[in-house]
Amino acid sequence: MIDSDEKPPNPTKLTQTKQRWAEEGRFLTGRSARPQTERLPPGQHLVKDWPVLDLGMQPQIELEDWKLKIMGAVPHPTIWDWAGFNAQPQSHFVSDIHCVTTWSRYDNRWDGVSTRHLLEAVRPLPDAKFVLLHSQDNYTTNLTLEDFATQDALIAHHWEGKLLSAAHGGPVRLVVPHLYFWKSAKWISKIEFITDNHPGFWEVRGYHDRGDPWKEQRYTND
Ligand SMILES: Nc1nc2c(c(=O)[nH]1)N[C@H]1C(S)=C(S)[C@@H](COP(=O)(O)O)O[C@H]1N2
Ligand SMILES: [Mo]
């Protein structure tokens, strides 16, 4: 049932470097923390700008061409076009970003459709236990249904009151603030509900299956 014939772009220097960091266990402090007591997770530093990370390409998608397909273990596959997506109830969340390359950025204001609303709208089948996100650059990333359904996770179209730029995943990206930011797929085209876990782009290149910054789950087997 998994759509994975898509081939990601050829690896850039950055992609190769990040794969080596996973092999070396770079940046690991060996500490863990609780979000209740420390806002900055172990091994992270605060930035004020907003770095851009991608696979070396930034898809440019016109709003009239944009579509989001919700499929897999759902009773009725659904396609939202831009108007259909914007007609969904809108949520507004403020959250911190924690990238596994060690930068964190506080207080990002997002507008979009919450994953909880999406789940209510499509009602995945009882055996749907995981979600695989597919992007226009053929990036993929996996989440448990529970992590996808976090209270402040959303499919965002605005950041700080402005349409999300193409560099940061516009028209629409996922934001799952309680996990490292590679789980927050940019330029999403498909949300696939699956019954068995299926690792995504970074998860098959040495990165952790879950990626909890507070437990410093940077790499596989941490
Ligand atoms: N489609 C897609 N989504 C992606 C990525 C990517 O390369 N392609 N990179 C991930 C990584 S590693 C990070 S840190 C964040 C970066 O998001 P930003 O460029 O908006 O900071 O996007 C994540 N989502
Ligand atoms: Mo990242």
XYZ file of C-alpha atoms and ligand atoms in Angstrom:
247
model
C 0.000 0.000 0.000
C 2.986 2.280 0.349
C 3.647 4.765 -2.422
C 7.421 4.780 -2.552
C 8.521 4.614 -6.169
C 9.379 8.290 -5.851
C 13.119 8.902 -5.910
C 14.583 11.702 -3.809
C 17.015 14.077 -5.544
C 20.703 13.125 -5.730
C 22.471 13.759 -2.416
C 23.955 17.228 -1.896
C 27.041 17.903 0.273
C 24.737 18.778 3.175
C 22.772 15.542 2.841
C 26.039 13.556 2.815
C 27.376 15.490 5.817
C 24.176 14.897 7.798
C 24.376 11.191 7.009
C 27.977 11.144 8.328
C 26.910 12.975 11.520
C 24.446 10.151 12.179
C 27.226 7.569 11.783
C 29.528 9.513 14.132
C 26.845 10.349 16.692
C 27.744 14.072 16.326
C 26.333 16.605 18.840
C 25.176 13.961 21.330
C 25.460 15.231 24.889
C 24.139 12.106 26.565
C 21.752 14.265 28.607
C 18.017 14.189 28.629
C 15.645 16.806 29.948
C 11.986 17.469 30.531
C 10.199 20.145 28.532
C 8.521 21.243 31.775
C 11.848 22.236 33.370
C 14.066 23.228 30.428
C 12.791 24.990 27.347
C 15.986 24.375 25.325
C 16.559 20.635 24.751
C 20.035 19.164 25.406
C 22.709 19.988 22.822
C 20.621 22.763 21.184
C 21.429 26.476 20.804
C 19.044 29.322 20.165
C 18.905 31.204 16.847
C 16.905 34.319 15.941
C 16.883 33.860 12.170
C 15.236 30.879 10.507
C 17.663 28.530 8.691
C 16.519 26.730 5.531
C 17.216 22.999 5.161
C 16.272 20.932 2.154
C 17.590 18.275 -0.219
C 18.982 20.852 -2.654
C 15.736 21.716 -4.398
C 12.768 23.905 -3.487
C 9.603 23.015 -5.410
C 7.632 26.052 -6.623
C 3.942 25.263 -6.456
C 1.214 27.571 -7.721
C -1.852 27.745 -5.483
C -4.151 26.795 -8.375
C -2.113 23.605 -8.913
C -1.772 22.736 -5.236
C -3.476 19.558 -3.962
C -3.210 17.517 -0.793
C -4.129 13.855 -1.034
C -5.135 11.999 2.145
C -5.073 8.270 1.506
C -4.053 4.798 2.634
C -5.932 3.249 5.572
C -8.906 5.629 5.422
C -12.510 4.817 4.508
C -12.582 7.535 1.844
C -9.456 8.925 0.216
C -9.787 12.698 0.150
C -8.198 15.378 -1.988
C -8.184 18.960 -0.807
C -7.468 21.696 -3.293
C -6.542 25.163 -2.024
C -10.170 26.277 -1.555
C -11.170 22.980 0.082
C -8.205 23.140 2.441
C -8.912 26.743 3.409
C -12.568 25.908 4.031
C -11.507 23.646 6.931
C -11.608 25.086 10.476
C -8.436 27.047 11.130
C -6.114 26.758 14.140
C -3.445 29.115 15.488
C -0.523 27.780 17.512
C 2.745 29.235 18.794
C 5.573 26.726 19.128
C 9.344 26.249 19.236
C 11.420 24.615 16.481
C 14.220 22.165 17.319
C 16.355 21.042 14.385
C 18.591 18.002 14.859
C 21.533 20.029 13.449
C 21.345 21.808 16.882
C 19.512 25.070 16.210
C 16.273 25.934 17.974
C 13.959 28.851 17.304
C 11.385 29.998 19.859
C 7.856 31.359 19.445
C 6.848 30.617 15.874
C 3.265 31.623 15.173
C 1.550 29.214 12.799
C -1.882 29.263 11.146
C -3.347 26.232 9.447
C -5.455 23.118 9.812
C -4.770 21.062 12.927
C -3.935 17.401 12.476
C -6.695 16.668 15.007
C -9.228 18.283 12.722
C -7.854 16.340 9.741
C -8.240 13.094 11.706
C -11.822 13.970 12.586
C -12.542 14.778 8.957
C -11.099 11.593 7.416
C -11.438 9.128 10.333
C -8.599 6.674 9.585
C -9.417 2.972 9.911
C -8.740 1.358 13.310
C -5.629 -0.435 12.011
C -3.996 2.829 10.867
C -1.129 3.152 13.339
C 1.402 5.290 11.447
C 1.464 8.225 9.069
C 3.846 8.609 6.143
C 4.208 12.142 4.763
C 5.128 12.566 1.103
C 6.479 15.804 -0.317
C 6.873 17.418 -3.728
C 10.670 16.964 -3.547
C 10.052 13.227 -2.941
C 11.069 13.633 0.698
C 9.236 11.332 3.089
C 9.028 11.100 6.865
C 7.105 8.812 9.208
C 5.261 9.414 12.466
C 3.120 7.347 14.775
C -0.539 8.263 14.607
C -0.235 9.458 18.197
C 2.638 11.859 17.415
C 0.814 13.104 14.318
C -2.240 13.776 16.512
C -0.389 15.966 19.032
C -2.525 18.869 20.224
C -0.441 21.633 18.572
C 0.518 19.817 15.354
C -0.844 21.401 12.191
C -0.693 21.664 8.444
C 0.503 25.219 8.247
C 0.031 27.797 5.495
C 1.053 30.926 7.436
C 4.034 31.755 9.640
C 4.083 35.006 11.616
C 1.000 36.173 9.743
C 2.542 35.734 6.284
C 1.985 33.038 3.672
C 4.622 30.366 4.187
C 7.466 31.009 1.733
C 8.519 28.391 -0.820
C 11.898 28.032 0.944
C 10.163 27.019 4.182
C 7.783 24.566 2.530
C 4.997 26.756 1.172
C 2.231 26.630 0.184
C 1.805 24.082 2.989
C 3.988 22.131 5.413
C 3.482 19.950 8.440
C 4.527 21.285 11.866
C 4.982 18.763 14.690
C 6.677 20.891 17.359
C 7.439 18.227 19.976
C 9.758 16.272 17.622
C 12.936 17.274 15.758
C 12.029 19.403 12.772
C 12.891 16.823 10.100
C 9.525 15.246 11.003
C 7.826 18.467 9.864
C 7.641 17.747 6.143
C 7.705 20.762 3.814
C 5.749 20.962 0.508
C 3.471 18.095 1.535
C 1.518 16.444 -1.264
C 0.257 13.252 0.385
C -0.625 12.125 3.872
C -0.687 8.345 3.881
C -2.143 6.389 6.803
C -0.419 3.008 7.156
C -0.758 -0.065 9.333
C 2.963 -0.933 9.608
C 5.761 1.507 10.232
C 7.731 2.627 7.187
C 10.878 4.747 7.699
C 11.260 7.917 5.645
C 14.180 9.730 3.990
C 16.262 10.537 7.100
C 15.038 7.536 9.068
C 16.773 5.201 6.564
C 19.925 7.362 6.699
C 20.781 6.947 10.361
C 18.207 9.245 11.986
C 15.970 8.142 14.832
C 12.567 6.677 14.116
C 10.836 9.027 16.573
C 13.159 12.005 17.168
C 12.205 13.348 20.614
C 14.544 16.342 21.266
C 14.088 16.081 25.061
C 15.438 12.529 25.014
C 18.023 13.555 22.427
C 16.791 10.917 19.985
C 18.967 12.193 17.154
C 20.171 8.993 15.564
C 19.108 5.393 15.133
C 19.547 3.374 18.336
C 20.097 6.406 20.593
N 9.978 18.101 1.878
C 10.964 18.291 2.744
N 10.643 18.530 4.018
C 11.625 18.726 4.932
C 12.980 18.659 4.571
C 13.281 18.407 3.200
O 14.447 18.344 2.782
N 12.243 18.235 2.316
N 13.945 18.846 5.508
C 13.573 18.624 6.907
C 14.573 19.120 7.814
S 15.966 18.176 8.008
C 14.367 20.247 8.550
S 15.445 20.722 9.762
C 13.220 21.128 8.288
C 13.723 22.505 7.885
O 12.663 23.391 7.697
P 13.024 24.901 7.358
O 13.868 24.890 6.106
O 11.741 25.614 7.193
O 13.826 25.420 8.535
O 12.380 20.650 7.264
C 12.219 19.264 7.228
N 11.249 18.971 6.218
Mo 17.052 18.953 9.924
